[in-house]
Amino acid sequence: MGEKSVDQASLKMLKKAAREGISTAWDRFERQQPQCGFGLSGICCRNCNMGPCRIDPFGEGPNEGICGATADIIAARNLLRMIAAGAAAHSDHGRDVVTTLYETALGEAQGYQIKDEEKLRALAAEFNIPAEGRSKEEIACDLAREAMEEFGMIKGTLQFLNRAPEKRRELWKKLDISPRGIDREVVESMHRTHMGVDNDYVSLTLHGVRTALSDGWGGSMFATEFSDILFGTPQPVRGKSNLGVLKADQINIVVHGHEPTLSEMIVLAARDEELLEMARQKGAVGINVCGMCCTGNELLMRHGVPVAGNFLQQELALITGAVDAMVVDVQCVMPALAQVAKCYHTKIITTSPKGRMSGAEHVPFGEHTALDTARKIVMMAIENYPHRNQKLVEIPDECMEYMAGFSVEAILKALGGSLNPLLDAIKSGQIRGIAAIVGCNNPKTTQDEGHLVLTRELIRNNVLVVQTGCAGIACAKAGLLLPEAAAEAGEGLRAVCQALGVPPVLHMGSCVDISRILVVASAVANALGVDISDLPVAGAAPEWMSEKAVSIGAYVVGSGVFTVLGTVPPILGGKGLVDLLTEGADGVLGAVFAVEPDPRKAASLILDHISAKRKALGLEP
Ligand code: SF4
Ligand code: MSK
């Protein structure tokens, strides 16, 4: 492996960590080497107590488990369980936002309001909820109840599937993979993977796609749409990124995790004059709330709040010695934080009943007392500021401006209210296609390098890039989210970006906001009268690590988009499964996965794919 990171701020903090004897994910990764070959190939099973069983990938030892499960069955079951966990995580996040809207509508949630009434009314129309002459609270109440039904729905299929092009919906119906209730698909995944239920790797994989679709077109879409109703639909906004956003003379609060419900309240509380005065009395000049990972994405999309970093920088933020409190909720929060925090004065504060951490303080967060809880947390950070050991403080100066906030509505506004300018640019070849680059960091690969190399290669070749998650933060830190980055784009894309005043890389939000990308892809496909699989579009997750990314990959391919993975998924021991996902799926779903760790080669795969799709549409390849 090469360098640990291409981010200078990360490298500086890794040096500081080494000086101070603190181990980070990179050190722990090294201590795990060599990683288990059975695990890496996905062919160990412990789904029952006759096992654990493992298959010999070289054909010399056992080629089936005690029950007779083959490598393909074991790998497919393991993959399906990963999808189910990822879909559950996104969808449970969506459920919490739906609940918050419901309680806001009832007047029982403290500090929240319905900020985007237009979107509320548009969604009400989509769900056939009467809106005429009714208050926004009455409509929101009905809409939230409808949404709750979709989680545990007992008949029919998800409402948001109607947003997909007709051909795609027909295909899902034909394959019998249109998702029903969101929870139902996850439960069925667990049932099918129980010992002795679904013993066919093709059938297991198809259910994986169905479960993933219930995430993309269900749980994640609810999270996005309902967050917009509550907190406002993002519009282009500027802010700053990387560890240099931490301030030596301010109370630094890093909010980390995924759900915007808590972080929105922390942002609000940090502006409270009474708390600001308290901070001044402790000797700080202000309260600096910064985001991390997808909580950071939620806040930067809506408020231009500084984002301190992406996944592999969570420990590094603490190693600056300048974080007074790190407030976490759910997902992508490393248990190591509590250990690292012990070396400094930082308080790690967990807030979700679902996400506790030994060694952290727990401040339970709930909608009914949201603002009071947020104030309490901000006060804890203020009280902690005097304990900061100035001798240990070292804040890297890397700090890059970004422009984010490209919701579907913001993109349409930038285009003058209609998709036509984008369609014309695609037809003329000024923009050759669109690529969604998403996902995490992973110490298996140099931090941010995959995201940056792939993004630069694609924009240079006139492919518009849209991003979410930690990929978006990687590009923010590298300056690729600025309109000036159009200088790095090919001539056609550059001209379009300069005319519209937008960057060549559009930040569309957090991981759940990949649902926004599905909406754009559907709108383009509908405008051209084709399926999503006919479009010159592709997906990529160069540095993915989480089970949510597996669910995302499966619903993106299931929606008809060719997807390139940069880190290798644990399935290679199931040869039939690999063939199905990388070749066979094309004839079934109109899209496949490719695995390509080299981001330059990944770019070539995507460019070839875009050329082929352009040609098939009768466009200049
Ligand atoms: Fe082994 Fe089959 Fe049990 Fe898995 S389900 S542990 S392969 S016997
Ligand atoms: S936070 S899922 S590391 S993108 Fe959404 Fe980043 Fe991946 Fe978590």
XYZ file of C-alpha atoms and ligand atoms in Angstrom:
637
model
C 0.000 0.000 0.000
C 1.159 3.536 -0.758
C 0.647 6.649 1.362
C -1.999 6.553 4.061
C -3.713 9.635 2.696
C -3.420 12.283 0.008
C -4.821 14.810 2.479
C -2.016 16.857 4.041
C -4.116 17.617 7.121
C -4.589 13.886 7.718
C -0.878 13.199 7.246
C 0.049 15.932 9.737
C -2.319 14.531 12.345
C -1.051 10.987 11.738
C 2.457 12.234 12.511
C 1.174 13.892 15.682
C -0.615 10.661 16.633
C 2.623 8.706 16.182
C 4.539 11.232 18.327
C 1.915 10.983 21.053
C 1.640 7.180 20.871
C -1.987 7.126 19.767
C -3.172 4.371 17.486
C -5.585 5.158 14.682
C -7.609 3.058 12.224
C -4.529 2.854 9.984
C -2.424 1.353 12.797
C -5.169 -1.062 13.755
C -5.522 -2.002 10.077
C -1.828 -2.904 9.968
C -2.172 -4.987 13.115
C -4.984 -6.968 11.424
C -2.709 -8.100 8.582
C -2.921 -10.606 7.053
C -6.711 -10.439 7.057
C -8.555 -13.766 6.937
C -8.732 -15.076 3.362
C -12.027 -16.874 4.006
C -13.593 -13.670 5.276
C -12.185 -11.645 2.397
C -13.675 -14.104 -0.104
C -17.028 -14.334 1.697
C -16.948 -18.104 2.111
C -17.156 -18.605 5.836
C -20.546 -19.242 7.390
C -21.678 -19.248 10.982
C -25.402 -19.084 10.358
C -25.988 -22.186 12.466
C -24.312 -24.010 15.293
C -23.255 -27.021 13.233
C -20.687 -24.537 11.909
C -18.753 -22.405 11.556
C -18.028 -23.785 8.087
C -15.652 -22.579 5.445
C -15.000 -23.498 1.855
C -11.523 -24.074 0.542
C -11.141 -21.602 -2.333
C -8.349 -23.722 -3.854
C -10.504 -26.831 -4.125
C -8.297 -28.961 -1.879
C -10.397 -28.915 1.287
C -14.178 -28.897 1.830
C -16.277 -27.558 -1.020
C -19.496 -27.365 0.978
C -20.643 -26.619 4.506
C -21.987 -29.293 6.869
C -25.513 -28.604 5.592
C -24.289 -28.788 2.004
C -24.194 -25.045 1.359
C -21.853 -24.268 -1.538
C -19.460 -21.345 -1.827
C -22.044 -19.485 -3.938
C -24.821 -20.009 -1.395
C -22.611 -18.938 1.502
C -21.273 -15.872 -0.327
C -24.774 -14.876 -1.491
C -26.220 -15.292 2.019
C -23.429 -13.174 3.474
C -23.967 -10.534 0.795
C -27.709 -10.477 1.433
C -27.112 -9.979 5.159
C -24.809 -7.056 4.374
C -27.486 -5.509 2.166
C -30.119 -6.048 4.850
C -27.957 -4.331 7.484
C -27.247 -1.403 5.182
C -30.875 -1.029 4.127
C -31.951 -1.250 7.776
C -29.527 1.502 8.785
C -30.649 3.937 6.092
C -34.299 3.112 6.567
C -34.237 3.395 10.341
C -32.711 6.844 9.860
C -35.628 7.585 7.497
C -38.105 6.321 10.078
C -36.699 8.674 12.714
C -37.098 11.669 10.398
C -40.676 10.601 9.602
C -41.374 10.365 13.348
C -39.905 13.816 13.905
C -42.161 15.288 11.214
C -45.160 13.554 12.793
C -44.391 14.916 16.238
C -43.679 18.355 14.806
C -47.088 18.283 13.129
C -48.705 17.356 16.450
C -46.862 20.225 18.147
C -44.985 17.785 20.370
C -41.449 18.282 19.018
C -39.414 21.057 20.555
C -37.583 23.466 18.270
C -38.613 21.988 14.907
C -40.769 23.618 12.250
C -42.011 22.712 8.811
C -39.617 24.746 6.706
C -40.518 23.653 3.166
C -44.288 23.807 2.829
C -44.075 23.631 -0.965
C -42.352 20.253 -0.788
C -44.821 19.078 1.856
C -47.732 19.890 -0.465
C -46.019 18.283 -3.462
C -45.475 15.068 -1.494
C -49.033 15.151 -0.192
C -50.231 15.211 -3.807
C -47.960 12.263 -4.598
C -49.511 10.297 -1.722
C -53.067 11.399 -2.594
C -53.482 13.307 0.643
C -55.986 16.171 0.444
C -54.264 19.510 0.952
C -56.819 22.101 -0.119
C -57.822 24.379 2.755
C -55.801 22.395 5.297
C -52.982 23.627 7.508
C -49.463 22.402 6.898
C -49.571 20.583 10.231
C -52.725 18.678 9.275
C -51.187 17.661 5.953
C -47.869 16.714 7.570
C -49.668 14.559 10.110
C -51.415 12.542 7.381
C -48.301 12.360 5.235
C -46.173 11.067 8.098
C -48.779 8.425 8.929
C -48.800 7.292 5.294
C -45.018 7.086 5.394
C -45.099 5.025 8.591
C -47.378 2.568 6.788
C -44.755 2.146 4.068
C -42.261 0.827 6.589
C -44.427 -2.069 7.645
C -46.854 -2.128 4.742
C -48.870 -5.285 4.414
C -50.001 -5.065 0.784
C -48.939 -3.364 -2.407
C -45.558 -1.846 -3.177
C -43.752 1.336 -2.189
C -45.279 4.619 -3.341
C -41.961 6.186 -4.407
C -41.436 3.417 -6.988
C -43.827 5.448 -9.143
C -41.025 7.969 -9.574
C -39.036 5.430 -11.602
C -39.444 5.213 -15.387
C -42.254 2.936 -16.481
C -39.900 0.428 -18.147
C -37.946 0.017 -14.909
C -41.111 -0.476 -12.890
C -42.321 -3.100 -15.371
C -38.989 -4.893 -15.121
C -39.126 -4.956 -11.325
C -42.670 -6.321 -11.538
C -41.661 -8.993 -14.051
C -38.754 -10.098 -11.853
C -41.017 -9.944 -8.789
C -38.589 -7.668 -6.977
C -40.734 -4.542 -6.507
C -40.187 -3.845 -2.823
C -43.152 -4.114 -0.487
C -42.858 -2.781 3.067
C -39.344 -1.557 3.892
C -39.138 -3.504 7.150
C -40.656 -6.554 5.480
C -37.832 -6.872 2.963
C -35.190 -6.642 5.688
C -36.996 -9.240 7.819
C -37.391 -11.504 4.805
C -33.644 -11.191 4.112
C -32.915 -12.473 7.601
C -35.449 -15.281 7.154
C -34.090 -16.354 3.769
C -30.530 -16.463 5.100
C -31.443 -18.570 8.121
C -30.094 -22.106 7.853
C -32.013 -24.091 5.272
C -34.379 -21.532 3.738
C -33.276 -19.941 0.451
C -30.728 -22.381 -0.934
C -30.323 -20.752 -4.358
C -27.757 -18.020 -4.840
C -29.653 -16.400 -7.730
C -32.830 -16.155 -5.697
C -30.888 -14.832 -2.689
C -29.286 -12.177 -4.889
C -32.579 -11.092 -6.406
C -33.996 -10.636 -2.928
C -30.872 -8.622 -2.144
C -31.786 -6.270 -4.975
C -35.372 -6.034 -3.734
C -34.212 -5.244 -0.198
C -31.785 -2.655 -1.512
C -34.511 -1.063 -3.658
C -36.600 -0.693 -0.493
C -33.716 1.396 0.822
C -33.066 3.587 -2.237
C -36.689 4.090 -3.267
C -38.000 3.795 0.295
C -36.098 4.400 3.517
C -33.437 6.694 2.072
C -35.944 8.589 -0.040
C -38.120 9.190 3.019
C -35.056 10.397 4.934
C -34.207 12.879 2.198
C -37.688 14.187 1.425
C -38.841 14.483 5.025
C -35.575 16.152 6.073
C -36.167 18.709 3.325
C -39.685 19.376 4.627
C -38.408 19.848 8.167
C -35.084 21.579 7.633
C -35.470 23.104 4.188
C -34.575 21.867 0.726
C -30.894 22.631 0.100
C -29.869 25.452 -2.195
C -26.308 26.318 -3.232
C -24.344 27.521 -0.269
C -20.671 28.098 0.486
C -18.636 26.968 3.463
C -15.247 25.593 4.487
C -13.840 22.098 4.823
C -11.043 20.058 6.421
C -9.492 20.028 9.897
C -8.413 23.652 9.518
C -12.034 24.660 10.234
C -11.374 23.963 13.936
C -10.607 27.195 15.808
C -7.932 27.642 18.455
C -9.867 30.411 20.214
C -13.399 28.992 20.037
C -15.386 26.188 21.612
C -15.190 23.435 18.983
C -18.117 21.050 18.800
C -17.914 18.329 16.157
C -21.223 16.673 15.268
C -20.702 13.253 13.748
C -22.916 10.464 12.480
C -25.913 10.701 10.200
C -29.215 12.058 11.375
C -29.876 15.769 10.955
C -32.471 15.879 13.748
C -29.947 16.449 16.536
C -27.291 18.392 14.662
C -29.831 20.951 13.408
C -30.715 21.681 17.038
C -27.040 21.936 18.063
C -26.506 24.510 15.311
C -29.515 26.430 16.630
C -28.377 26.227 20.262
C -24.858 27.371 19.381
C -26.329 30.648 18.101
C -28.125 31.320 21.395
C -26.861 34.624 22.812
C -26.975 33.343 26.394
C -24.716 30.400 25.502
C -22.405 32.620 23.466
C -22.025 34.856 26.526
C -21.234 31.771 28.636
C -18.558 30.835 26.106
C -17.045 34.334 26.308
C -16.938 34.103 30.079
C -14.861 30.963 29.720
C -12.418 32.865 27.503
C -13.557 31.635 24.080
C -14.491 34.090 21.337
C -17.315 31.932 19.981
C -18.869 28.518 19.484
C -17.749 26.695 16.377
C -20.005 23.815 15.310
C -18.397 21.611 12.651
C -19.669 18.507 10.888
C -18.058 15.146 10.261
C -19.129 12.424 7.795
C -22.788 12.559 6.769
C -23.974 14.712 9.647
C -21.464 17.144 8.179
C -23.017 16.675 4.751
C -26.516 17.369 6.066
C -25.357 20.584 7.705
C -23.159 21.815 4.899
C -25.965 21.250 2.371
C -28.430 23.346 4.307
C -26.389 25.855 6.287
C -22.853 25.975 4.886
C -21.641 24.752 8.298
C -17.903 23.930 8.177
C -17.132 20.259 7.673
C -14.092 19.012 9.594
C -13.552 15.889 7.531
C -14.664 12.519 6.258
C -14.752 9.050 7.762
C -11.038 8.458 8.401
C -10.635 11.892 9.968
C -12.917 11.325 12.960
C -10.024 10.243 15.189
C -7.735 12.853 13.634
C -10.104 15.645 14.667
C -9.635 14.566 18.301
C -5.866 14.368 17.805
C -5.815 18.131 17.064
C -6.421 18.477 20.810
C -8.888 21.265 20.041
C -12.241 19.474 20.080
C -14.197 20.233 23.247
C -17.037 17.858 22.452
C -17.722 15.340 19.743
C -21.425 14.630 19.602
C -22.420 11.452 17.826
C -25.633 9.711 16.874
C -25.621 6.673 14.585
C -23.542 4.958 11.874
C -19.850 5.266 10.983
C -18.930 6.286 14.529
C -15.770 4.360 15.502
C -15.771 2.824 18.993
C -12.091 3.877 19.130
C -13.180 7.490 19.656
C -13.633 6.950 23.385
C -10.036 5.671 23.682
C -8.519 8.481 21.613
C -10.522 11.086 23.529
C -8.942 9.885 26.789
C -5.600 11.282 25.591
C -7.114 14.776 25.386
C -9.808 16.694 27.183
C -12.483 15.896 24.560
C -15.890 14.710 25.727
C -17.494 12.096 23.486
C -21.244 12.451 23.850
C -23.553 9.754 22.523
C -27.164 10.759 22.030
C -29.073 7.905 20.400
C -30.538 5.039 22.424
C -29.395 2.874 19.508
C -25.808 4.089 19.577
C -24.144 3.841 22.987
C -20.376 3.669 23.547
C -18.542 2.599 26.660
C -16.264 5.372 27.838
C -18.535 8.078 26.409
C -21.091 10.242 28.195
C -24.667 9.607 27.172
C -27.133 12.460 26.847
C -30.391 10.964 25.584
C -31.864 12.913 22.726
C -35.555 12.939 21.856
C -37.798 15.163 19.773
C -39.870 16.332 22.736
C -36.949 18.050 24.435
C -34.646 18.445 21.443
C -33.638 22.055 21.932
C -33.159 21.710 25.694
C -30.937 18.673 25.089
C -28.959 20.505 22.416
C -28.438 23.423 24.828
C -27.283 21.030 27.522
C -24.749 19.486 25.155
C -23.440 22.894 24.047
C -23.085 23.851 27.729
C -21.090 20.668 28.385
C -18.688 21.677 25.613
C -18.404 25.204 27.022
C -17.668 23.884 30.515
C -15.026 21.604 29.021
C -13.169 24.347 27.119
C -10.956 25.436 30.063
C -9.701 21.851 30.331
C -8.119 22.061 26.888
C -4.394 21.401 27.159
C -2.924 24.121 24.944
C 0.381 22.260 24.731
C -1.370 19.428 22.895
C -3.236 21.674 20.468
C -2.137 21.550 16.853
C -4.687 22.454 14.221
C -3.569 21.869 10.630
C -4.070 24.915 8.443
C -5.687 23.033 5.548
C -9.063 24.659 5.018
C -10.748 24.744 1.619
C -13.875 26.536 0.511
C -16.730 24.542 -1.061
C -20.031 25.141 -2.788
C -22.663 22.528 -1.934
C -26.445 22.276 -1.702
C -27.325 20.790 -5.098
C -30.695 19.245 -4.385
C -32.801 18.293 -7.424
C -34.690 21.550 -6.947
C -31.431 23.549 -6.835
C -30.155 21.865 -9.996
C -33.401 22.670 -11.791
C -33.171 26.277 -10.613
C -29.564 26.535 -11.852
C -30.772 25.195 -15.209
C -33.454 27.895 -15.416
C -36.396 25.738 -14.292
C -36.193 22.899 -16.821
C -33.963 19.917 -17.516
C -33.712 20.891 -21.192
C -30.346 22.680 -21.010
C -28.849 19.548 -19.371
C -30.471 17.255 -21.940
C -29.239 19.459 -24.786
C -25.710 19.440 -23.371
C -25.813 15.629 -23.105
C -27.218 15.270 -26.621
C -24.608 17.586 -28.130
C -21.822 15.809 -26.239
C -20.751 18.935 -24.321
C -21.550 16.765 -21.308
C -20.868 13.168 -22.308
C -22.624 11.653 -19.336
C -23.139 11.762 -15.585
C -21.267 9.758 -12.953
C -22.250 9.453 -9.306
C -19.187 8.996 -7.101
C -20.190 8.111 -3.569
C -19.124 6.324 -0.419
C -16.602 6.164 2.330
C -12.896 6.038 3.135
C -11.209 2.725 3.819
C -7.694 2.191 5.201
C -7.289 -0.550 2.564
C -6.679 2.295 0.143
C -5.025 5.740 0.291
C -7.528 8.133 1.877
C -9.327 10.276 -0.738
C -7.048 9.259 -3.614
C -9.632 7.051 -5.323
C -12.294 9.770 -5.079
C -10.033 12.520 -6.367
C -8.299 10.676 -9.207
C -11.548 9.226 -10.520
C -13.378 12.564 -10.242
C -10.601 14.477 -12.016
C -10.354 11.897 -14.823
C -14.086 12.029 -15.421
C -14.540 15.794 -15.425
C -11.493 16.103 -17.697
C -13.421 13.887 -20.108
C -16.574 16.013 -19.893
C -18.477 13.770 -17.514
C -20.511 15.710 -14.966
C -19.889 14.254 -11.509
C -22.473 14.199 -8.736
C -21.510 13.174 -5.224
C -22.727 12.328 -1.767
C -21.211 11.063 1.463
C -17.526 11.036 2.251
C -16.676 11.201 -1.475
C -18.238 14.672 -1.515
C -16.175 15.757 1.477
C -12.992 14.451 -0.196
C -13.733 16.671 -3.196
C -14.681 19.626 -0.986
C -11.253 19.424 0.688
C -9.534 19.326 -2.709
C -11.365 22.392 -4.039
C -13.318 20.422 -6.635
C -16.664 21.697 -5.362
C -15.922 25.256 -6.451
C -17.053 26.804 -9.746
C -13.348 27.597 -10.373
C -12.707 23.839 -10.564
C -14.335 24.000 -14.001
C -10.822 24.935 -15.164
C -9.934 21.255 -14.598
C -12.864 20.067 -16.712
C -12.894 19.283 -20.420
C -13.923 22.047 -22.784
C -17.605 21.132 -23.081
C -18.275 20.608 -19.365
C -16.237 23.702 -18.536
C -18.368 25.851 -20.824
C -21.617 24.553 -19.282
C -20.335 25.072 -15.716
C -19.079 28.559 -16.481
C -22.374 29.535 -18.115
C -24.340 28.307 -15.070
C -21.809 29.347 -12.413
C -21.701 25.840 -10.925
C -18.848 23.452 -10.104
C -18.166 20.425 -12.347
C -18.740 18.279 -9.262
C -22.149 18.725 -7.671
C -22.476 17.855 -3.995
C -25.949 16.376 -3.538
C -25.787 15.531 0.163
C -25.399 12.656 2.576
C -25.554 8.897 1.914
C -29.365 8.818 2.069
C -29.411 11.616 -0.518
C -28.373 9.185 -3.240
C -32.156 9.080 -3.513
C -31.823 12.570 -5.066
C -29.585 11.048 -7.747
C -32.246 8.398 -8.478
C -34.788 11.195 -8.941
C -32.529 13.075 -11.394
C -31.749 9.865 -13.329
C -35.462 9.067 -13.549
C -36.299 12.575 -14.734
C -33.643 12.407 -17.473
C -34.787 8.919 -18.533
C -38.438 10.014 -18.592
C -37.571 13.100 -20.637
C -35.813 10.907 -23.202
C -38.521 8.220 -23.061
C -36.049 5.484 -22.087
C -35.105 3.375 -19.063
C -32.374 4.443 -16.619
C -30.235 1.574 -17.954
C -30.217 3.249 -21.392
C -28.641 6.465 -20.091
C -24.953 7.424 -20.353
C -24.622 7.325 -16.569
C -22.540 5.310 -14.105
C -21.938 4.939 -10.392
C -18.727 4.438 -8.428
C -17.740 3.814 -4.833
C -13.929 3.968 -4.912
C -13.264 3.690 -1.165
C -16.423 2.106 0.227
C -16.381 0.257 3.545
C -19.872 0.166 5.088
C -22.751 -2.274 4.671
C -24.848 0.727 3.668
C -22.604 1.065 0.635
C -23.423 -2.543 -0.295
C -27.116 -1.730 -0.159
C -26.500 1.438 -2.199
C -24.536 -0.469 -4.832
C -27.300 -3.066 -5.087
C -30.104 -0.523 -5.508
C -28.084 1.536 -7.970
C -27.416 -1.549 -10.139
C -31.015 -2.656 -9.515
C -32.127 0.717 -10.875
C -30.111 0.087 -14.051
C -26.828 1.904 -13.405
C -23.427 0.320 -14.103
C -21.378 0.610 -10.893
C -17.646 0.320 -10.264
C -16.403 -0.646 -6.804
C -12.893 0.368 -5.772
C -12.469 -1.858 -2.732
C -13.122 -5.545 -3.319
C -16.410 -6.918 -1.910
C -16.205 -10.155 0.102
C -17.754 -12.404 -2.569
C -14.857 -13.584 -4.711
C -15.029 -17.141 -3.324
C -18.467 -17.596 -4.935
C -17.561 -17.873 -8.616
C -21.156 -18.236 -9.801
C -22.175 -15.225 -7.715
C -19.325 -13.156 -9.126
C -20.350 -14.061 -12.688
C -23.951 -13.175 -11.891
C -23.095 -9.746 -10.483
C -20.455 -8.795 -13.053
C -22.005 -10.319 -16.211
C -25.299 -12.142 -15.830
C -27.097 -9.212 -14.218
C -26.770 -7.236 -17.438
C -29.328 -9.446 -19.155
C -31.645 -9.241 -16.141
C -31.312 -5.722 -14.691
C -29.559 -3.963 -17.580
C -26.579 -3.172 -15.352
C -23.672 -4.903 -13.641
C -20.965 -4.322 -11.068
C -17.290 -4.033 -11.893
C -14.475 -4.145 -9.355
C -11.481 -1.953 -10.155
C -9.171 -0.681 -7.408
C -7.149 1.516 -9.792
C -9.159 4.759 -10.160
C -7.636 5.517 -13.584
C -8.752 2.152 -14.897
C -12.129 2.678 -13.203
C -12.435 5.955 -15.132
C -11.700 4.117 -18.392
C -14.414 1.556 -17.620
C -16.898 4.354 -16.965
C -15.911 6.315 -20.067
C -16.239 3.195 -22.245
C -19.626 2.468 -20.712
C -20.797 6.038 -21.341
C -19.586 5.878 -24.952
C -21.459 2.612 -25.524
C -24.679 4.012 -24.060
C -24.368 7.203 -26.114
C -23.926 5.158 -29.264
C -26.956 3.009 -28.467
C -29.024 6.181 -28.022
C -27.850 7.411 -31.422
C -25.697 10.134 -29.897
C -22.142 10.936 -30.950
C -20.112 8.353 -28.913
Fe -22.270 -24.567 8.112
Fe -24.595 -24.658 6.767
Fe -24.569 -24.029 9.384
Fe -23.585 -22.307 7.581
S -25.719 -22.968 7.754
S -22.672 -22.862 9.546
S -22.710 -23.717 6.042
S -23.951 -25.975 8.453
S -20.674 8.707 6.344
S -21.418 5.326 5.068
S -18.305 6.522 5.785
S -19.876 7.725 3.028
Fe -22.400 8.459 5.355
Fe -19.068 8.309 4.969
Fe -19.579 5.882 4.125
Fe -20.283 6.571 6.525
